[in-house]
Amino acid sequence: MSKSFDLLKPYLDKSAALDMALSALSFDFDTTAPKKAASYTHQAMAILSKESYDALMNNQVKELLDKCLNEDLTTKEKAIVLELQKIYDKLIKIPSELYNENRKLEREAQLAWEEAKEKSDYSIFQPYLEKIIENQKAFIKYREDDQLKGYDVLLNDYEPGFTVEVLDQFFELLKKEIVPLIEKVKNKNHKIDTSFLNRDFDIEKQREFSSWLANYVGFDLSRGIIKESVHPYTTQLHKNDVRFTTHYYKNQLDSAIYSTIHESGHAKYEQGIADNLTLTLVGSGTSMGMHESQSRFYENCVGRNKNFLGPVFNKLKETFPHQLSDVTLLDFYKAVNKFEPGLIRIEADELTYSLHIMVRYEIEKRIFNGEVDTVHLPTLWNQMYQEYLGVTPKNDAEGILQDVHWSGGSFGYFPSYALGSAIAAQIYDHLQSLMPIQEMLTTGDFDKIDEYLQTNIYQFGKTKTTQQLLKDMMNQSFDSSYYIKYLKDKYHAIYEEEE
Ligand code: ZN
């Protein structure tokens, strides 16, 4: 073992311990803490957060890091050191004055965005967005190198290897294939009835069902818990304490079902990290896109599959015999797969979701190419929604102001959502070539699927990149054609039956 790495380890451990405490506090705050806890709790959390930052960002650590880079390291040590270097690079290249000024700006911008959304008035947010973009452009200039220029610098923060060149091909294919597909099946939409999902479903019973469902798809409840929050998410203290939230609506049965399966997919990934990686810098999912691929694999490829729904729907009927007495499996299957081009990304169905992302990607690209100014963004947004989804926002709140991301300077983040769906479809196709997936889903036997994901994805944490994982798994890199084929096959089958 390398000597410098041994000296570095206590710093890393301290930072990990503080981060763990912060995760616990933050989850507690979102799910359990009383309403008025905010100011004092946040005060304490800010102190812990600074401690965690200082534990890594200091001269001793920097010196050890530089030494480690020139020493013989194990694969795991090397991955940790490179991860630490990435964090350093990102911060060190940006002058601290500008960095701090920008953090302040983002806090103000967030408040401006909230007010603007509330009043549906983009002009309140526009000057802040302008300044945020200006800062992001300055950050790019400081961080650019021989390989990464412009918008690619930001994309690389979330999804290394997925540059504008790769994403352009991906979204072009979506535009060419999915936009016409939507047009084609749109007319048949009215025949699918979803009204039974809006009957009265007792929340306590939904809770029991969610717990059963999470366990059914392989979330280990002896190493995890489920709570509730408005926006469902997954977090982990370490691999044996993985927590996620879901939400229940009395008159929207599918909402909890699919947020529970989605988060179970994220949570299983975190529970599957190798023992020797948890609580290190590489002890969680490798990228946002890969994480999202695991949640969407369960939510969509598995969760909306007719074979999978067989036993699940039986259990659901047992739980709600009265409300679902006149509903068949086929009714249910069609209802949870119905598509409807809409205005709001987070309410979008499987077929149209990626088009919402395409709008955001194209706008971000134009922003960083200097092709559009912030004043004209709402017009551009509305035009794109009309062109790709056939709908036009009536106001800014349901248009350009709907997402919080840009107010926090998160540019380059959105594509990962769409990549997640596409990667899930590619893995799903691969699994079908290896094992009788449909039979397994029919009987609810997930052992082989779990074992495969565990062996080929989960355990590695951040020690392999997304592209590496895909290459090692199927001897090919990311390929979006699987996703297109998956969507076409699926929606043709659902909507053809109507004829
Ligand atoms: Zn997710």
Short mmCIF file of C-alpha atoms and ligand atoms in Angstrom, two decimals, residues 262-263 266 292 295, ligand 1:
data_model
loop_
_atom_site.label_atom_id
_atom_site.label_comp_id
_atom_site.label_asym_id
_atom_site.label_seq_id
_atom_site.Cartn_x
_atom_site.Cartn_y
_atom_site.Cartn_z
CA HIS A 262 -38.22 4.31 -9.50
CA GLU A 263 -36.56 5.07 -6.17
CA HIS A 266 -31.78 3.97 -7.29
CA GLU A 292 -31.09 7.14 -13.63
CA SER A 295 -34.22 3.65 -11.61
ZN ZN B 1 -34.34 9.28 -10.48
#
